[in-house]
mmCIF file of C-alpha atoms in Angstrom:
data_model
loop_
_atom_site.group_PDB
_atom_site.id
_atom_site.type_symbol
_atom_site.label_atom_id
_atom_site.label_comp_id
_atom_site.label_asym_id
_atom_site.label_seq_id
_atom_site.Cartn_x
_atom_site.Cartn_y
_atom_site.Cartn_z
ATOM 1 C CA MET A 1 116.726 122.138 58.134
ATOM 2 C CA ALA A 2 116.698 118.329 58.520
ATOM 3 C CA ASP A 3 117.842 116.233 55.882
ATOM 4 C CA THR A 4 115.447 114.222 53.918
ATOM 5 C CA PRO A 5 113.355 111.587 55.628
ATOM 6 C CA GLN A 6 113.559 108.193 54.111
ATOM 7 C CA PRO A 7 111.323 105.547 53.964
ATOM 8 C CA THR A 8 111.048 104.273 57.843
ATOM 9 C CA ASP A 9 109.314 101.902 59.748
ATOM 10 C CA HIS A 10 109.141 103.443 63.774
ATOM 11 C CA PRO A 11 108.296 101.430 66.381
ATOM 12 C CA ALA A 12 104.589 102.182 67.174
ATOM 13 C CA THR A 13 105.887 103.721 70.668
ATOM 14 C CA ASP A 14 108.664 106.228 68.628
ATOM 15 C CA ARG A 15 106.774 108.313 66.076
ATOM 16 C CA PRO A 16 106.752 111.657 65.536
ATOM 17 C CA VAL A 17 103.682 114.028 64.521
ATOM 18 C CA TYR A 18 104.142 115.028 61.202
ATOM 19 C CA VAL A 19 103.018 118.412 59.982
ATOM 20 C CA ILE A 20 102.109 118.834 56.170
ATOM 21 C CA GLY A 21 102.875 122.531 55.535
ATOM 22 C CA GLY A 22 105.762 124.988 55.984
ATOM 23 C CA GLY A 23 103.614 128.187 56.295
ATOM 24 C CA PRO A 24 102.368 129.753 59.593
ATOM 25 C CA GLY A 25 99.968 127.377 60.867
ATOM 26 C CA GLY A 26 102.131 124.577 60.420
ATOM 27 C CA LEU A 27 105.099 126.315 62.083
ATOM 28 C CA SER A 28 103.061 127.175 64.866
ATOM 29 C CA VAL A 29 101.929 123.965 65.521
ATOM 30 C CA ALA A 30 105.292 122.728 65.270
ATOM 31 C CA TYR A 31 106.356 125.274 67.902
ATOM 32 C CA ALA A 32 103.416 124.047 70.460
ATOM 33 C CA LEU A 33 104.227 120.669 69.921
ATOM 34 C CA ARG A 34 107.909 121.067 70.647
ATOM 35 C CA ALA A 35 106.876 123.015 73.797
ATOM 36 C CA LEU A 36 105.598 120.379 75.220
ATOM 37 C CA GLY A 37 108.183 118.147 74.519
ATOM 38 C CA LEU A 38 106.824 116.071 71.549
ATOM 39 C CA ARG A 39 108.635 115.703 68.485
ATOM 40 C CA ALA A 40 106.980 117.279 65.414
ATOM 41 C CA VAL A 41 108.345 117.294 61.314
ATOM 42 C CA VAL A 42 107.187 119.865 59.186
ATOM 43 C CA LEU A 43 107.393 118.508 55.533
ATOM 44 C CA GLU A 44 107.072 121.138 52.969
ATOM 45 C CA LYS A 45 106.906 120.527 49.523
ATOM 46 C CA SER A 46 108.783 124.083 48.128
ATOM 47 C CA ASP A 47 112.070 124.280 48.756
ATOM 48 C CA ARG A 48 111.348 127.145 51.187
ATOM 49 C CA ILE A 49 109.239 127.946 54.137
ATOM 50 C CA GLY A 50 106.743 130.405 53.700
ATOM 51 C CA ALA A 51 106.160 129.674 50.258
ATOM 52 C CA SER A 52 102.375 131.186 49.777
ATOM 53 C CA TRP A 53 103.390 134.170 51.171
ATOM 54 C CA ARG A 54 106.594 134.848 49.235
ATOM 55 C CA ARG A 55 104.336 134.646 46.389
ATOM 56 C CA HIS A 56 101.942 137.186 47.153
ATOM 57 C CA TYR A 57 101.557 140.521 45.316
ATOM 58 C CA ASP A 58 103.846 142.929 46.446
ATOM 59 C CA ARG A 59 102.200 145.776 47.848
ATOM 60 C CA LEU A 60 99.884 143.181 50.237
ATOM 61 C CA HIS A 61 100.161 144.086 54.049
ATOM 62 C CA LEU A 62 98.656 141.987 57.353
ATOM 63 C CA HIS A 63 94.730 143.678 57.493
ATOM 64 C CA THR A 64 95.629 142.596 61.144
ATOM 65 C CA THR A 65 97.679 144.423 63.700
ATOM 66 C CA ARG A 66 101.414 143.356 64.305
ATOM 67 C CA ARG A 67 100.553 143.046 67.935
ATOM 68 C CA LEU A 68 97.846 140.348 67.364
ATOM 69 C CA SER A 69 99.703 138.419 64.161
ATOM 70 C CA GLY A 70 102.354 136.516 66.104
ATOM 71 C CA LEU A 71 103.221 133.191 66.290
ATOM 72 C CA PRO A 72 103.071 131.650 69.868
ATOM 73 C CA GLY A 73 106.828 132.035 71.270
ATOM 74 C CA LEU A 74 107.908 134.695 69.336
ATOM 75 C CA PRO A 75 106.436 138.318 68.639
ATOM 76 C CA MET A 76 106.370 140.437 65.636
ATOM 77 C CA PRO A 77 109.197 143.040 66.265
ATOM 78 C CA ARG A 78 108.040 146.559 66.343
ATOM 79 C CA ARG A 79 110.510 147.595 63.280
ATOM 80 C CA PHE A 80 107.686 145.841 61.317
ATOM 81 C CA GLY A 81 105.307 148.646 61.810
ATOM 82 C CA ARG A 82 101.669 148.473 62.673
ATOM 83 C CA TRP A 83 100.357 146.704 59.180
ATOM 84 C CA VAL A 84 103.075 144.178 58.622
ATOM 85 C CA GLY A 85 104.133 143.679 54.881
ATOM 86 C CA ARG A 86 105.243 140.721 52.844
ATOM 87 C CA ASP A 87 108.333 140.575 52.873
ATOM 88 C CA ASP A 88 108.367 140.845 56.674
ATOM 89 C CA VAL A 89 106.392 138.354 57.310
ATOM 90 C CA VAL A 90 108.697 136.109 54.799
ATOM 91 C CA ARG A 91 111.293 137.567 57.426
ATOM 92 C CA TYR A 92 109.036 136.880 60.585
ATOM 93 C CA LEU A 93 108.196 133.110 59.538
ATOM 94 C CA GLU A 94 112.604 132.121 58.449
ATOM 95 C CA LYS A 95 113.250 134.060 62.050
ATOM 96 C CA TYR A 96 110.475 131.807 63.870
ATOM 97 C CA ALA A 97 111.585 128.515 62.507
ATOM 98 C CA GLU A 98 115.390 129.251 63.460
ATOM 99 C CA HIS A 99 114.453 130.738 66.891
ATOM 100 C CA HIS A 100 112.717 127.774 68.117
ATOM 101 C CA ASP A 101 115.097 125.261 66.046
ATOM 102 C CA LEU A 102 112.075 123.891 64.442
ATOM 103 C CA GLU A 103 112.639 120.301 62.198
ATOM 104 C CA ILE A 104 111.818 121.198 59.411
ATOM 105 C CA VAL A 105 111.935 118.999 55.932
ATOM 106 C CA THR A 106 111.595 121.048 52.842
ATOM 107 C CA GLY A 107 111.210 119.281 48.999
ATOM 108 C CA VAL A 108 108.688 116.787 50.178
ATOM 109 C CA GLU A 109 105.137 116.734 48.995
ATOM 110 C CA VAL A 110 102.822 114.164 50.737
ATOM 111 C CA SER A 111 100.418 113.128 48.227
ATOM 112 C CA ARG A 112 98.243 110.829 50.738
ATOM 113 C CA VAL A 113 97.280 109.978 54.485
ATOM 114 C CA GLU A 114 96.489 106.533 54.945
ATOM 115 C CA PRO A 115 95.613 104.440 58.256
ATOM 116 C CA ALA A 116 99.420 102.924 59.041
ATOM 117 C CA PRO A 117 99.454 99.065 59.093
ATOM 118 C CA GLY A 118 97.960 97.613 62.014
ATOM 119 C CA GLY A 119 96.149 100.693 62.888
ATOM 120 C CA ALA A 120 98.624 102.656 64.638
ATOM 121 C CA GLY A 121 99.232 105.884 63.233
ATOM 122 C CA TRP A 122 99.440 107.305 60.170
ATOM 123 C CA LEU A 123 101.206 106.374 56.698
ATOM 124 C CA LEU A 124 102.150 109.109 54.578
ATOM 125 C CA ARG A 125 102.857 109.032 51.017
ATOM 126 C CA ALA A 126 105.324 111.669 49.823
ATOM 127 C CA THR A 127 107.238 111.907 46.965
ATOM 128 C CA GLY A 128 110.381 110.161 46.095
ATOM 129 C CA GLY A 129 108.330 106.786 47.018
ATOM 130 C CA ARG A 130 109.023 107.970 50.969
ATOM 131 C CA GLU A 131 106.609 106.683 53.424
ATOM 132 C CA LEU A 132 106.266 107.906 56.530
ATOM 133 C CA THR A 133 104.967 106.830 59.908
ATOM 134 C CA GLY A 134 103.433 109.472 62.435
ATOM 135 C CA ALA A 135 101.856 108.898 65.627
ATOM 136 C CA ALA A 136 99.527 111.984 64.371
ATOM 137 C CA VAL A 137 99.484 114.222 61.255
ATOM 138 C CA VAL A 138 98.827 118.003 61.331
ATOM 139 C CA VAL A 139 97.494 119.273 57.605
ATOM 140 C CA ALA A 140 98.264 122.835 57.287
ATOM 141 C CA THR A 141 98.652 122.915 53.435
ATOM 142 C CA GLY A 142 97.090 126.709 53.212
ATOM 143 C CA HIS A 143 93.958 127.733 52.709
ATOM 144 C CA ASN A 144 94.812 129.565 49.405
ATOM 145 C CA HIS A 145 96.697 126.343 47.860
ATOM 146 C CA THR A 146 95.441 126.053 44.597
ATOM 147 C CA PRO A 147 93.999 129.231 42.250
ATOM 148 C CA ARG A 148 90.559 128.945 41.101
ATOM 149 C CA ILE A 149 89.567 130.262 37.865
ATOM 150 C CA PRO A 150 86.013 129.743 36.706
ATOM 151 C CA ASP A 151 84.814 127.695 33.505
ATOM 152 C CA TRP A 152 84.017 131.432 31.781
ATOM 153 C CA PRO A 153 82.803 130.193 28.033
ATOM 154 C CA GLY A 154 85.148 131.762 25.529
ATOM 155 C CA ARG A 155 87.785 131.973 27.760
ATOM 156 C CA ASP A 156 90.146 130.009 25.503
ATOM 157 C CA THR A 157 89.548 132.220 22.682
ATOM 158 C CA TYR A 158 90.549 135.576 24.465
ATOM 159 C CA THR A 159 93.881 137.229 22.913
ATOM 160 C CA GLY A 160 94.465 139.195 25.391
ATOM 161 C CA ASP A 161 96.485 139.105 28.388
ATOM 162 C CA PHE A 162 94.679 136.718 31.401
ATOM 163 C CA LEU A 163 95.867 135.714 34.609
ATOM 164 C CA HIS A 164 94.962 134.496 37.845
ATOM 165 C CA ALA A 165 95.536 137.100 41.232
ATOM 166 C CA GLY A 166 97.999 134.645 42.492
ATOM 167 C CA GLU A 167 100.673 135.264 39.437
ATOM 168 C CA TYR A 168 100.350 139.141 39.810
ATOM 169 C CA ARG A 169 102.914 141.056 41.480
ATOM 170 C CA ASN A 170 103.275 144.568 40.892
ATOM 171 C CA PRO A 171 101.884 147.111 38.352
ATOM 172 C CA ALA A 172 104.647 148.079 36.182
ATOM 173 C CA PRO A 173 104.006 145.964 33.494
ATOM 174 C CA TYR A 174 100.141 147.290 33.274
ATOM 175 C CA ALA A 175 101.041 151.153 33.229
ATOM 176 C CA GLY A 176 99.372 152.985 30.567
ATOM 177 C CA ARG A 177 97.032 149.930 29.879
ATOM 178 C CA ASP A 178 93.528 148.939 30.254
ATOM 179 C CA VAL A 179 93.191 146.689 32.853
ATOM 180 C CA LEU A 180 89.749 144.373 34.255
ATOM 181 C CA VAL A 181 89.980 142.895 37.749
ATOM 182 C CA VAL A 182 87.611 140.180 38.627
ATOM 183 C CA GLY A 183 86.249 139.953 41.947
ATOM 184 C CA VAL A 184 86.053 142.465 44.765
ATOM 185 C CA GLY A 185 87.511 140.303 47.438
ATOM 186 C CA ASN A 186 90.291 141.962 49.563
ATOM 187 C CA THR A 187 92.568 140.710 47.001
ATOM 188 C CA GLY A 188 90.878 141.859 43.999
ATOM 189 C CA ALA A 189 90.153 145.717 45.602
ATOM 190 C CA GLU A 190 93.848 145.913 46.583
ATOM 191 C CA ILE A 191 95.130 144.856 43.225
ATOM 192 C CA ALA A 192 92.998 147.261 41.664
ATOM 193 C CA VAL A 193 93.883 150.362 44.049
ATOM 194 C CA ASP A 194 97.665 149.207 43.083
ATOM 195 C CA LEU A 195 96.840 149.302 39.199
ATOM 196 C CA VAL A 196 95.316 152.614 39.594
ATOM 197 C CA GLU A 197 98.682 154.005 41.686
ATOM 198 C CA GLY A 198 100.795 152.352 39.696
ATOM 199 C CA GLY A 199 99.613 154.385 36.093
ATOM 200 C CA ALA A 200 97.347 151.778 34.588
ATOM 201 C CA ALA A 201 95.158 153.820 32.212
ATOM 202 C CA ARG A 202 91.911 152.316 32.799
ATOM 203 C CA VAL A 203 91.097 150.361 35.978
ATOM 204 C CA ARG A 204 87.763 148.124 35.734
ATOM 205 C CA LEU A 205 86.253 145.870 38.692
ATOM 206 C CA ALA A 206 83.886 143.108 37.852
ATOM 207 C CA VAL A 207 81.264 142.814 40.951
ATOM 208 C CA ARG A 208 78.972 139.666 41.028
ATOM 209 C CA THR A 209 78.235 140.186 44.508
ATOM 210 C CA VAL A 210 78.644 143.831 46.355
ATOM 211 C CA PRO A 211 80.670 143.385 49.470
ATOM 212 C CA HIS A 212 80.413 144.994 52.973
ATOM 213 C CA ILE A 213 83.599 147.610 52.951
ATOM 214 C CA VAL A 214 84.950 148.311 56.394
ATOM 215 C CA ARG A 215 87.441 150.750 57.048
ATOM 216 C CA ARG A 216 91.064 148.898 58.466
ATOM 217 C CA SER A 217 90.996 151.495 60.563
ATOM 218 C CA THR A 218 89.327 154.211 62.435
ATOM 219 C CA ALA A 219 90.417 157.028 64.433
ATOM 220 C CA GLY A 220 93.542 154.389 65.318
ATOM 221 C CA TRP A 221 90.743 151.697 66.288
ATOM 222 C CA ALA A 222 91.285 148.414 63.896
ATOM 223 C CA ALA A 223 88.851 146.870 62.302
ATOM 224 C CA GLN A 224 90.287 143.614 63.745
ATOM 225 C CA PHE A 225 89.585 144.736 67.768
ATOM 226 C CA THR A 226 86.185 145.173 67.252
ATOM 227 C CA SER A 227 85.814 141.906 64.926
ATOM 228 C CA ILE A 228 87.352 140.222 68.213
ATOM 229 C CA LEU A 229 84.962 141.676 70.645
ATOM 230 C CA VAL A 230 81.761 140.908 68.746
ATOM 231 C CA ARG A 231 82.727 137.114 66.987
ATOM 232 C CA ARG A 232 80.975 135.302 69.702
ATOM 233 C CA LEU A 233 78.028 137.498 69.827
ATOM 234 C CA PRO A 234 74.967 136.842 67.751
ATOM 235 C CA VAL A 235 74.994 137.055 64.290
ATOM 236 C CA GLY A 236 71.413 138.860 64.019
ATOM 237 C CA LEU A 237 72.819 141.176 66.650
ATOM 238 C CA VAL A 238 75.847 141.997 65.260
ATOM 239 C CA ASP A 239 74.207 142.725 62.008
ATOM 240 C CA ARG A 240 72.333 145.375 63.371
ATOM 241 C CA LEU A 241 74.934 147.303 65.084
ATOM 242 C CA ALA A 242 77.111 146.708 61.794
ATOM 243 C CA ARG A 243 74.685 148.680 59.856
ATOM 244 C CA PRO A 244 74.934 152.423 61.577
ATOM 245 C CA VAL A 245 78.928 152.369 61.536
ATOM 246 C CA ALA A 246 79.013 151.583 58.251
ATOM 247 C CA LYS A 247 76.675 154.666 57.269
ATOM 248 C CA LEU A 248 79.023 156.474 59.454
ATOM 249 C CA SER A 249 82.661 155.527 58.066
ATOM 250 C CA VAL A 250 81.719 154.166 54.437
ATOM 251 C CA PRO A 251 80.016 156.680 52.059
ATOM 252 C CA ASP A 252 77.370 155.606 49.838
ATOM 253 C CA LEU A 253 78.570 154.309 46.595
ATOM 254 C CA SER A 254 75.602 153.770 44.610
ATOM 255 C CA ALA A 255 76.088 156.024 42.126
ATOM 256 C CA GLN A 256 79.334 154.643 41.182
ATOM 257 C CA GLY A 257 77.965 150.869 41.199
ATOM 258 C CA LEU A 258 78.509 149.906 44.865
ATOM 259 C CA PRO A 259 75.368 150.018 46.641
ATOM 260 C CA ARG A 260 75.129 148.878 50.221
ATOM 261 C CA PRO A 261 74.277 144.927 50.411
ATOM 262 C CA ASP A 262 70.998 144.156 51.340
ATOM 263 C CA THR A 263 72.346 140.801 53.611
ATOM 264 C CA GLY A 264 73.887 141.550 56.741
ATOM 265 C CA LEU A 265 77.947 141.723 57.670
ATOM 266 C CA TYR A 266 77.974 138.940 60.037
ATOM 267 C CA SER A 267 75.600 136.632 58.192
ATOM 268 C CA ARG A 268 77.574 137.119 55.026
ATOM 269 C CA VAL A 269 80.899 136.402 57.368
ATOM 270 C CA LYS A 270 79.183 133.041 58.409
ATOM 271 C CA ASP A 271 78.445 132.359 54.870
ATOM 272 C CA GLY A 272 82.034 132.836 54.126
ATOM 273 C CA ALA A 273 82.356 136.117 52.902
ATOM 274 C CA ILE A 274 85.174 138.233 54.686
ATOM 275 C CA PRO A 275 84.096 142.366 54.369
ATOM 276 C CA VAL A 276 86.842 144.158 52.091
ATOM 277 C CA LEU A 277 89.214 146.053 54.212
ATOM 278 C CA ASP A 278 89.368 149.320 52.892
ATOM 279 C CA VAL A 279 92.835 150.467 51.965
ATOM 280 C CA GLY A 280 92.011 152.918 49.063
ATOM 281 C CA LEU A 281 89.366 151.121 47.527
ATOM 282 C CA VAL A 282 86.227 153.794 48.755
ATOM 283 C CA ASP A 283 88.075 156.798 47.507
ATOM 284 C CA ALA A 284 89.199 155.595 44.189
ATOM 285 C CA VAL A 285 85.929 154.271 43.558
ATOM 286 C CA ARG A 286 84.773 157.941 44.715
ATOM 287 C CA LYS A 287 86.848 159.538 42.252
ATOM 288 C CA GLY A 288 85.964 157.723 39.404
ATOM 289 C CA ARG A 289 89.457 156.160 39.044
ATOM 290 C CA ILE A 290 88.155 152.545 39.342
ATOM 291 C CA GLU A 291 85.148 151.710 37.637
ATOM 292 C CA ILE A 292 82.303 149.312 38.903
ATOM 293 C CA VAL A 293 81.080 146.985 36.208
ATOM 294 C CA ALA A 294 78.829 143.555 36.038
ATOM 295 C CA ALA A 295 80.097 140.655 36.595
ATOM 296 C CA VAL A 296 81.786 138.573 34.070
ATOM 297 C CA GLU A 297 79.780 136.340 31.513
ATOM 298 C CA GLY A 298 82.164 134.597 28.953
ATOM 299 C CA PHE A 299 84.757 135.742 26.818
ATOM 300 C CA GLU A 300 84.741 136.489 23.101
ATOM 301 C CA ASP A 301 88.126 136.943 21.175
ATOM 302 C CA ASP A 302 89.031 140.265 22.228
ATOM 303 C CA LYS A 303 86.211 140.961 24.263
ATOM 304 C CA VAL A 304 84.817 140.301 27.782
ATOM 305 C CA LEU A 305 81.283 139.606 27.646
ATOM 306 C CA LEU A 306 79.580 140.936 30.995
ATOM 307 C CA THR A 307 76.327 139.861 32.825
ATOM 308 C CA ASP A 308 74.879 143.111 32.165
ATOM 309 C CA GLY A 309 75.151 142.576 28.239
ATOM 310 C CA THR A 310 77.886 144.839 27.666
ATOM 311 C CA ARG A 311 81.430 144.127 26.138
ATOM 312 C CA VAL A 312 84.479 145.539 27.070
ATOM 313 C CA SER A 313 87.938 145.298 25.718
ATOM 314 C CA PRO A 314 90.429 145.194 28.404
ATOM 315 C CA ASP A 315 94.521 144.830 27.380
ATOM 316 C CA ALA A 316 94.424 142.687 30.609
ATOM 317 C CA VAL A 317 92.410 140.206 32.512
ATOM 318 C CA ILE A 318 93.210 139.584 36.011
ATOM 319 C CA ALA A 319 91.081 137.201 37.842
ATOM 320 C CA ALA A 320 90.927 137.799 41.478
ATOM 321 C CA THR A 321 88.665 134.634 42.070
ATOM 322 C CA GLY A 322 90.029 132.639 44.936
ATOM 323 C CA TYR A 323 91.315 129.633 45.592
ATOM 324 C CA VAL A 324 90.667 126.168 46.257
ATOM 325 C CA ARG A 325 91.847 123.944 49.335
ATOM 326 C CA ALA A 326 92.452 120.977 47.285
ATOM 327 C CA LEU A 327 92.484 118.528 50.326
ATOM 328 C CA GLU A 328 90.675 115.716 48.530
ATOM 329 C CA GLU A 329 93.719 113.555 47.189
ATOM 330 C CA LEU A 330 95.441 114.161 50.085
ATOM 331 C CA VAL A 331 92.605 113.280 52.736
ATOM 332 C CA GLY A 332 89.299 113.292 50.867
ATOM 333 C CA HIS A 333 89.104 109.158 51.170
ATOM 334 C CA LEU A 334 89.314 109.131 55.383
ATOM 335 C CA GLY A 335 85.466 111.273 55.026
ATOM 336 C CA VAL A 336 86.840 114.174 56.684
ATOM 337 C CA LEU A 337 85.832 116.950 54.382
ATOM 338 C CA ASP A 338 82.445 118.712 53.856
ATOM 339 C CA ASP A 339 80.573 118.319 50.078
ATOM 340 C CA HIS A 340 82.630 121.568 49.648
ATOM 341 C CA GLY A 341 85.601 120.150 50.249
ATOM 342 C CA LYS A 342 86.515 121.984 54.103
ATOM 343 C CA PRO A 343 87.406 120.251 56.746
ATOM 344 C CA LEU A 344 84.963 118.738 59.145
ATOM 345 C CA THR A 345 87.340 119.807 62.247
ATOM 346 C CA ARG A 346 89.750 122.331 63.294
ATOM 347 C CA GLY A 347 91.819 123.130 65.997
ATOM 348 C CA ALA A 348 91.992 120.345 69.164
ATOM 349 C CA ARG A 349 88.861 118.332 67.340
ATOM 350 C CA THR A 350 89.926 115.508 65.222
ATOM 351 C CA PRO A 351 87.342 113.430 63.064
ATOM 352 C CA ALA A 352 85.628 110.816 64.914
ATOM 353 C CA GLY A 353 86.231 108.426 62.072
ATOM 354 C CA ALA A 354 89.960 109.494 61.601
ATOM 355 C CA PRO A 355 90.993 110.218 65.155
ATOM 356 C CA GLY A 356 94.706 111.825 65.329
ATOM 357 C CA ILE A 357 94.306 113.749 62.077
ATOM 358 C CA TYR A 358 94.129 117.458 62.688
ATOM 359 C CA PHE A 359 93.428 120.656 60.754
ATOM 360 C CA THR A 360 94.809 124.281 60.554
ATOM 361 C CA GLY A 361 94.520 127.194 58.486
ATOM 362 C CA TYR A 362 90.987 126.367 56.626
ATOM 363 C CA THR A 363 88.860 129.291 57.568
ATOM 364 C CA ASN A 364 89.093 132.842 57.488
ATOM 365 C CA PRO A 365 87.884 134.654 60.298
ATOM 366 C CA ILE A 366 87.048 138.295 60.824
ATOM 367 C CA SER A 367 89.445 138.188 63.892
ATOM 368 C CA GLY A 368 92.498 137.679 62.071
ATOM 369 C CA ASN A 369 93.938 134.253 60.535
ATOM 370 C CA LEU A 370 97.109 134.425 61.668
ATOM 371 C CA ARG A 371 95.813 135.041 65.214
ATOM 372 C CA GLU A 372 93.314 132.077 65.124
ATOM 373 C CA MET A 373 95.933 129.652 63.824
ATOM 374 C CA ALA A 374 98.417 130.401 66.532
ATOM 375 C CA ILE A 375 95.313 129.706 68.842
ATOM 376 C CA ASP A 376 94.621 126.610 67.332
ATOM 377 C CA ALA A 377 98.589 125.677 67.511
ATOM 378 C CA GLN A 378 98.379 125.497 71.181
ATOM 379 C CA LYS A 379 94.923 123.532 71.422
ATOM 380 C CA ILE A 380 96.349 120.926 68.823
ATOM 381 C CA ALA A 381 99.071 120.583 70.549
ATOM 382 C CA LYS A 382 97.397 119.674 73.959
ATOM 383 C CA SER A 383 94.802 117.725 72.501
ATOM 384 C CA ILE A 384 97.984 115.267 70.784
ATOM 385 C CA ALA A 385 99.759 115.637 73.927
ATOM 386 C CA ARG A 386 96.511 114.068 75.666
ATOM 387 C CA ASN A 387 95.618 111.835 73.708
ATOM 388 C CA GLY A 388 98.920 110.357 71.944
ATOM 389 C CA ASP A 389 99.215 107.540 74.713
ATOM 390 C CA GLY A 390 102.734 107.423 74.670
ATOM 391 C CA SER A 391 103.353 106.761 71.009
ATOM 392 C CA VAL A 392 104.486 110.191 69.926
ATOM 393 C CA SER A 393 108.390 110.718 69.874
ATOM 394 C CA ARG A 394 109.849 112.883 72.530
ATOM 395 C CA LEU A 395 112.752 115.294 72.453
ATOM 396 C CA PRO A 396 115.519 114.162 74.115
#
């Protein structure tokens, strides 16, 4: 790790590229820049890289294959298995930074990015009054940055345990208890299965929008392989192809409260809804071990009010309700975000009104987030090398 940078005024022809975020997206960009002979400094707000991965629940495994989840310049070891677990992802990120001798500064949080005085490069305002000037900036703070909890009426009156899925680690505290999981994305589905297998007395899963469910692997063929093959086909065509596949691979769960969606799989993806990769949900629902209930409407003392008018009284509620990117304070004033707070550009593209700012890791593609970040890293590095005009520091 490098020493913490102090406020400095780099000459306009000798400025590094600052990469904000020490997760897989930021590390892969730093390597790609280093491979081109350019100096990149990774700024990570926590005390270690891969902070968000360290906070994930114990059971977590990648839903993408090991072979297609490695970052540029270093494959994931075969001993990690086909579906890499959380702890091995963390080990890989640590080895990746060490192997490529990346320049990483921990304990520094960037609060705002502004044009540098004189119009050349970017000024980063960070903790401790630091002002860092870079030739370019890559924002890689992560898709899962800040937990999102809906403003449910009466939530403050709920007397049971309440936590966001980001705080969930394992089922041990919930053995023998009645738990309601809210949200049927991949996180909610997997936590529900984890609770069932970990001995929870009752597990209910509150569903607002019925998801598409896809087997993670069928006869050895990973769903990721199909996703890569079809991702550039017309949306309507992929929707039509997906229907018969779903009927053959996933049983009809209508009687259990999970009917097949009436909208196309790929249409949903384009709207930001990734299919649920099945790691036990289908069997648990089919056998009645996970009960499907209506979405949450609000709270009232020890009861949870559902949209169908029923009231349930679980011992604990786990809100698998997603995250927000929380980029508004950092770069929102630069006009680089859409109305939902999502970057207007990604990869090699840089906003017309903010040249030299790049974003990676803010999409959730069906072809695999790590795979796409690895691809974007190479594109970003080449774009910076091409457009840097000699202002980027070069490695000795």
